[in-house]
mmCIF file of C-alpha atoms in Angstrom:
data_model
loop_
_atom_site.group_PDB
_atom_site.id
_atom_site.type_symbol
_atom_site.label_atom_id
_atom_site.label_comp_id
_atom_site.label_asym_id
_atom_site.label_seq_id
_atom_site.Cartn_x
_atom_site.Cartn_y
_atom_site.Cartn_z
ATOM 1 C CA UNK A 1 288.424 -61.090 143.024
ATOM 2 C CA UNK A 2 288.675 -58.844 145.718
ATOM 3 C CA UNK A 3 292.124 -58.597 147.704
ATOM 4 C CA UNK A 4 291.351 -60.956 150.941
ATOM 5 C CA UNK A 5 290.303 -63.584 148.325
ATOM 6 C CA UNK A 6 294.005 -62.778 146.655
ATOM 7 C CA UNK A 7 295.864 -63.264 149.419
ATOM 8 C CA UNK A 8 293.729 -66.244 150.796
ATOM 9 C CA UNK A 9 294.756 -67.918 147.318
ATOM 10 C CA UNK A 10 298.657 -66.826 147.986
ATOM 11 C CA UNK A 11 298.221 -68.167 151.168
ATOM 12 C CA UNK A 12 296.815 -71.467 149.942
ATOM 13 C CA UNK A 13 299.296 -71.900 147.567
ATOM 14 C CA UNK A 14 301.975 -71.522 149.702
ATOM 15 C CA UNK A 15 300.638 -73.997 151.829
ATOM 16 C CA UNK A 16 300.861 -76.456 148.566
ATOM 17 C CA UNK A 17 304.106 -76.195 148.040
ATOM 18 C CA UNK A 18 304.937 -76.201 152.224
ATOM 19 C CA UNK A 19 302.738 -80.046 151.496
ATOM 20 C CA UNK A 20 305.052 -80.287 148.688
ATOM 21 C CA UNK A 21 308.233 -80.058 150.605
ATOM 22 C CA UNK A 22 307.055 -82.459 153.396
ATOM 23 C CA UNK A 23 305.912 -85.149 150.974
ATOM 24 C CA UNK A 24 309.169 -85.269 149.157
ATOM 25 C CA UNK A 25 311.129 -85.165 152.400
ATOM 26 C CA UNK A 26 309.594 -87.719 154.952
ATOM 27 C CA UNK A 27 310.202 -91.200 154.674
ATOM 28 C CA UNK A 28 306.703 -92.420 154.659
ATOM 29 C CA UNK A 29 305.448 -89.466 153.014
ATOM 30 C CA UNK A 30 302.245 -91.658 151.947
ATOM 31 C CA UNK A 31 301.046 -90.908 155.153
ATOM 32 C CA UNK A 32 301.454 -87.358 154.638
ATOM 33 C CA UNK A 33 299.511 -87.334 151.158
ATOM 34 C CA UNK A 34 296.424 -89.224 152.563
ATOM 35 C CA UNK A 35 296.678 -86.783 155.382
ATOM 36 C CA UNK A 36 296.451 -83.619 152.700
ATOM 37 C CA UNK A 37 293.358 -85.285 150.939
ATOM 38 C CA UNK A 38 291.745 -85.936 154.333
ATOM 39 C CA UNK A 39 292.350 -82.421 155.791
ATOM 40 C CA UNK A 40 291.215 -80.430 152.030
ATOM 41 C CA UNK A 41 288.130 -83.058 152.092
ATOM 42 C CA UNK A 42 287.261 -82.427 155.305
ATOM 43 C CA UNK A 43 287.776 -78.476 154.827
ATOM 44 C CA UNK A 44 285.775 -78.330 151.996
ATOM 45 C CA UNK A 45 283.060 -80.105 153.690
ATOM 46 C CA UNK A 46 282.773 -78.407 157.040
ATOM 47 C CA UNK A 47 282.945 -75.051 154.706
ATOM 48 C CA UNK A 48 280.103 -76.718 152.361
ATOM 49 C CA UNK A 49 277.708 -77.490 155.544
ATOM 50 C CA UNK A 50 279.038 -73.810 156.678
ATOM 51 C CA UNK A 51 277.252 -71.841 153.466
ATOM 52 C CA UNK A 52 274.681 -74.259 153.498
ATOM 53 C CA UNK A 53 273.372 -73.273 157.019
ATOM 54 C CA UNK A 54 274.184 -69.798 156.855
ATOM 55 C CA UNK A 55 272.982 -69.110 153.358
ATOM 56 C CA UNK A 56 272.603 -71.245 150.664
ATOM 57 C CA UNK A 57 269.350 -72.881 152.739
ATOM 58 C CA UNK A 58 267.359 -69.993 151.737
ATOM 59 C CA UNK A 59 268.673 -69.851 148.140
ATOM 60 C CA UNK A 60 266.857 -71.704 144.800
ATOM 61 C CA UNK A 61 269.002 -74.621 144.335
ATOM 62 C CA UNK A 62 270.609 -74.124 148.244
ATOM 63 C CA UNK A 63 269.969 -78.278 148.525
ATOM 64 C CA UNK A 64 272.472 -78.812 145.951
ATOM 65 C CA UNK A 65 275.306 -77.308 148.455
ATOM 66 C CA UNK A 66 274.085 -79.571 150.887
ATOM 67 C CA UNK A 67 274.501 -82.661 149.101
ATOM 68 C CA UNK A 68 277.724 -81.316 147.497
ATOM 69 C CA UNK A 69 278.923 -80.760 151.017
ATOM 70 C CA UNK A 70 277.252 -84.205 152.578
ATOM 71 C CA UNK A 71 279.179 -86.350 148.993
ATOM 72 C CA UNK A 72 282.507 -84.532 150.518
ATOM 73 C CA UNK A 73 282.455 -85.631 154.002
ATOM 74 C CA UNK A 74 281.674 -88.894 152.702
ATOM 75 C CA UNK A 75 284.576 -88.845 150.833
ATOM 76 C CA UNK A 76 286.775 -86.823 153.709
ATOM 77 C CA UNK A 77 285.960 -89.951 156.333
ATOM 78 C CA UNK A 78 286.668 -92.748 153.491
ATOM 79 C CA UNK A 79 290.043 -91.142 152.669
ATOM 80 C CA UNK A 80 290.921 -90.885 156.429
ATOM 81 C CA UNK A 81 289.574 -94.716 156.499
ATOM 82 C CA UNK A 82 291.441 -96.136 154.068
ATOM 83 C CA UNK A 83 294.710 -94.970 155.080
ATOM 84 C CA UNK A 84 295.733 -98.189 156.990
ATOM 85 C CA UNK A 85 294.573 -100.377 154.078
ATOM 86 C CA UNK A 86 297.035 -101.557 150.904
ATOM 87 C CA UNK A 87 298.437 -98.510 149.035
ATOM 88 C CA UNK A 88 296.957 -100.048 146.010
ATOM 89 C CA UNK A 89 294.097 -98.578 147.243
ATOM 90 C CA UNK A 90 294.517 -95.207 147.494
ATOM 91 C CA UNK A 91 296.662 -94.806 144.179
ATOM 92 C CA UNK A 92 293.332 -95.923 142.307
ATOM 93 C CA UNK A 93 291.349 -93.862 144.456
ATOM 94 C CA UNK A 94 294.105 -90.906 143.319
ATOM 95 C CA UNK A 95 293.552 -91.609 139.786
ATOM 96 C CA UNK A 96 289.481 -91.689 140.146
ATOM 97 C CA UNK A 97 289.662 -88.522 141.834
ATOM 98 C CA UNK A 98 292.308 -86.795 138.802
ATOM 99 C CA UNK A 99 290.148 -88.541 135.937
ATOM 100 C CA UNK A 100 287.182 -87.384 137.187
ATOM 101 C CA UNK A 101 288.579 -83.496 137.692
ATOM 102 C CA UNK A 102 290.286 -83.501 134.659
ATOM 103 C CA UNK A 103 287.298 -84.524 132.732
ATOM 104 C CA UNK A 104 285.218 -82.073 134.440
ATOM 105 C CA UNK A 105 287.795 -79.055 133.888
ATOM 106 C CA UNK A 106 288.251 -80.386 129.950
ATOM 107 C CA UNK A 107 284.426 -80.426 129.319
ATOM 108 C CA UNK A 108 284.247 -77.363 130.828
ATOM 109 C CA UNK A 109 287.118 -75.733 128.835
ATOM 110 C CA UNK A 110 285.606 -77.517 125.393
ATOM 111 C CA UNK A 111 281.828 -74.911 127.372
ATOM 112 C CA UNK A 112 284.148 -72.231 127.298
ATOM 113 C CA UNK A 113 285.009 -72.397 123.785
ATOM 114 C CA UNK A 114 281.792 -72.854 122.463
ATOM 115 C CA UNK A 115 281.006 -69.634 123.792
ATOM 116 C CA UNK A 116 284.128 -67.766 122.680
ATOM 117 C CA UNK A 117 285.583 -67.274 126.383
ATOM 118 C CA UNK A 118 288.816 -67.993 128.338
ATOM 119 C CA UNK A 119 289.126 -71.497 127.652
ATOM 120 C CA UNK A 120 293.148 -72.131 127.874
ATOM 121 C CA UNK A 121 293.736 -72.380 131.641
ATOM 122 C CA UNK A 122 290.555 -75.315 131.968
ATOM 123 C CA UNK A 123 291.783 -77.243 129.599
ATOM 124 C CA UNK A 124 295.449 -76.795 130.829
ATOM 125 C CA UNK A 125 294.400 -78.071 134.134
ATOM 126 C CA UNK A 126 292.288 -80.779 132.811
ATOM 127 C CA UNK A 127 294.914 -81.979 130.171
ATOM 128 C CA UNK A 128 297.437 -82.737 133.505
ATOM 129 C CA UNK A 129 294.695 -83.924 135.856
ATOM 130 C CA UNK A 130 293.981 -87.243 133.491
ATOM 131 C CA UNK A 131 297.602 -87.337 132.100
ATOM 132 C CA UNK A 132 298.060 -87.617 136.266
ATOM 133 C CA UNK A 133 295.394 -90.236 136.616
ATOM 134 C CA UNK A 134 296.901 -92.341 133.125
ATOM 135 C CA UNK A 135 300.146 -92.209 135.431
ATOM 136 C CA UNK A 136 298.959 -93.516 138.831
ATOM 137 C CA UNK A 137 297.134 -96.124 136.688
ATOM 138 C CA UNK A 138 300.683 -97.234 134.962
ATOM 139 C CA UNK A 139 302.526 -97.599 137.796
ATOM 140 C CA UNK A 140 300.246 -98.537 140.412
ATOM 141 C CA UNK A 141 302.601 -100.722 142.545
ATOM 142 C CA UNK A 142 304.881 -97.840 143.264
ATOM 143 C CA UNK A 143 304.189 -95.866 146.593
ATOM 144 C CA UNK A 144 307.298 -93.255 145.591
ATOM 145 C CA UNK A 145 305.653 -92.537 142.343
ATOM 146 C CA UNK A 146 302.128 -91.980 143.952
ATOM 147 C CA UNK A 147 303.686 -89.391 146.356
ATOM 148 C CA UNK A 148 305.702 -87.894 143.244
ATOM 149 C CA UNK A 149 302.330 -87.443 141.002
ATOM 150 C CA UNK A 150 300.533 -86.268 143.784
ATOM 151 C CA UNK A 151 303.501 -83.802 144.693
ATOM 152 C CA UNK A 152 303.175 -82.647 140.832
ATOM 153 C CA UNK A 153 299.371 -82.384 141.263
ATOM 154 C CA UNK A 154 299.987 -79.561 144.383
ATOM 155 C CA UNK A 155 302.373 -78.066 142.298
ATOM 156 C CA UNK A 156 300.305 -78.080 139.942
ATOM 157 C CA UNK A 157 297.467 -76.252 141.645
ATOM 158 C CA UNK A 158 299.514 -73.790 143.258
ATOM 159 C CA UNK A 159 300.817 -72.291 140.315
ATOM 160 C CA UNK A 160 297.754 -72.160 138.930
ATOM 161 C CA UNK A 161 296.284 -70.643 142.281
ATOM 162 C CA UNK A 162 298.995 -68.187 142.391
ATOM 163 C CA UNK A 163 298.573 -67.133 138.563
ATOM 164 C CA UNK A 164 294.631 -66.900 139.240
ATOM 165 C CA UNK A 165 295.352 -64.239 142.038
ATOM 166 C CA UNK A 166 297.828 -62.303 140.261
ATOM 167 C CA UNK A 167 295.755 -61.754 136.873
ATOM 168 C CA UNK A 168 293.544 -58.865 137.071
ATOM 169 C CA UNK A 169 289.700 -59.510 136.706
ATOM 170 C CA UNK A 170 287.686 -57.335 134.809
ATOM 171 C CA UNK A 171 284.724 -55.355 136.608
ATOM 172 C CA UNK A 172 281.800 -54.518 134.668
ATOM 173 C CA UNK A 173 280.902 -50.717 135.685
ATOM 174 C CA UNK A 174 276.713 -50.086 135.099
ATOM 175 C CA UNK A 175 276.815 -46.693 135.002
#
């Protein structure tokens, strides 16, 4: 990881728990957290479409980013959508979007293991995504809780963000 991508991650993290602190202290703070998701969606897209047209067209496999980046802004304009609809709504959307990470980063720790890697910090990540998503599902009539997993989630995230860019890497020297 080279040092821009360090502090980038610092940066982002920080940024988290700045979310963090608005969520927890605004009154409709619901608003807030469908505001996050729509603004990281949306990022991620427009960043997506970004590689895809500058790079990843030219690249085996460069289609993939596209449609990657095409699902996302799907997703980025139904989030922003949905925001005036019941709350219901987007706490089920929530736990869909946890369950689905969590079970990615999980299979991808149980990968990991398989092949005698680093396999702690996937699973770690997937173990709270779906214990986030079992939550929202549980008490899905409660706004305050929704904003309080999701705060946890961020928190989540930028711990693990900040621990990512403080662990050294290994480079691999060819001499």
């Amino acid at each position: 990881m080279t040092k821009l991508q360090r502090v980038n991650n610092v940066f982002v993290a920080l940024l988290m728990i700045l979310g963090v602190v608005f969520i927890i202290l605004m009154d409709k703070g619901y608003y807030f957290v469908v505001l996050i998701l729509w603004v990281s969606l949306a990022i991620a897209a427009v960043r997506g479409l970004i590689y895809y047209f500058t790079m990843a067209r030219h690249m085996t496999g460069g289609k993939l980013v596209l449609y990657r980046a095409i699902i996302l802004s799907d997703f980025a304009i139904f989030s922003f959508l949905i925001m005036d609809i019941s709350k219901v709504y987007i706490l089920v959307y929530l736990s869909v979007l946890f369950g689905f990470s969590g079970l990615v980063d999980i299979l991808r720790s149980l990968e990991a293991k398989k092949q005698e890697a680093f396999w702690h910090f996937n699973m770690f990540q997937g173990v709270v995504s779906v214990s986030l998503a079992i939550l929202c599902l549980i008490f899905i009539s409660s706004v305050r809780l929704m904003e309080i997993v999701y705060c946890v989630s961020l928190v989540n995230a930028a711990v693990l963000r900040l621990i990512s860019a403080f662990r050294a890497t290994e480079i691999v020297y060819i001499p």
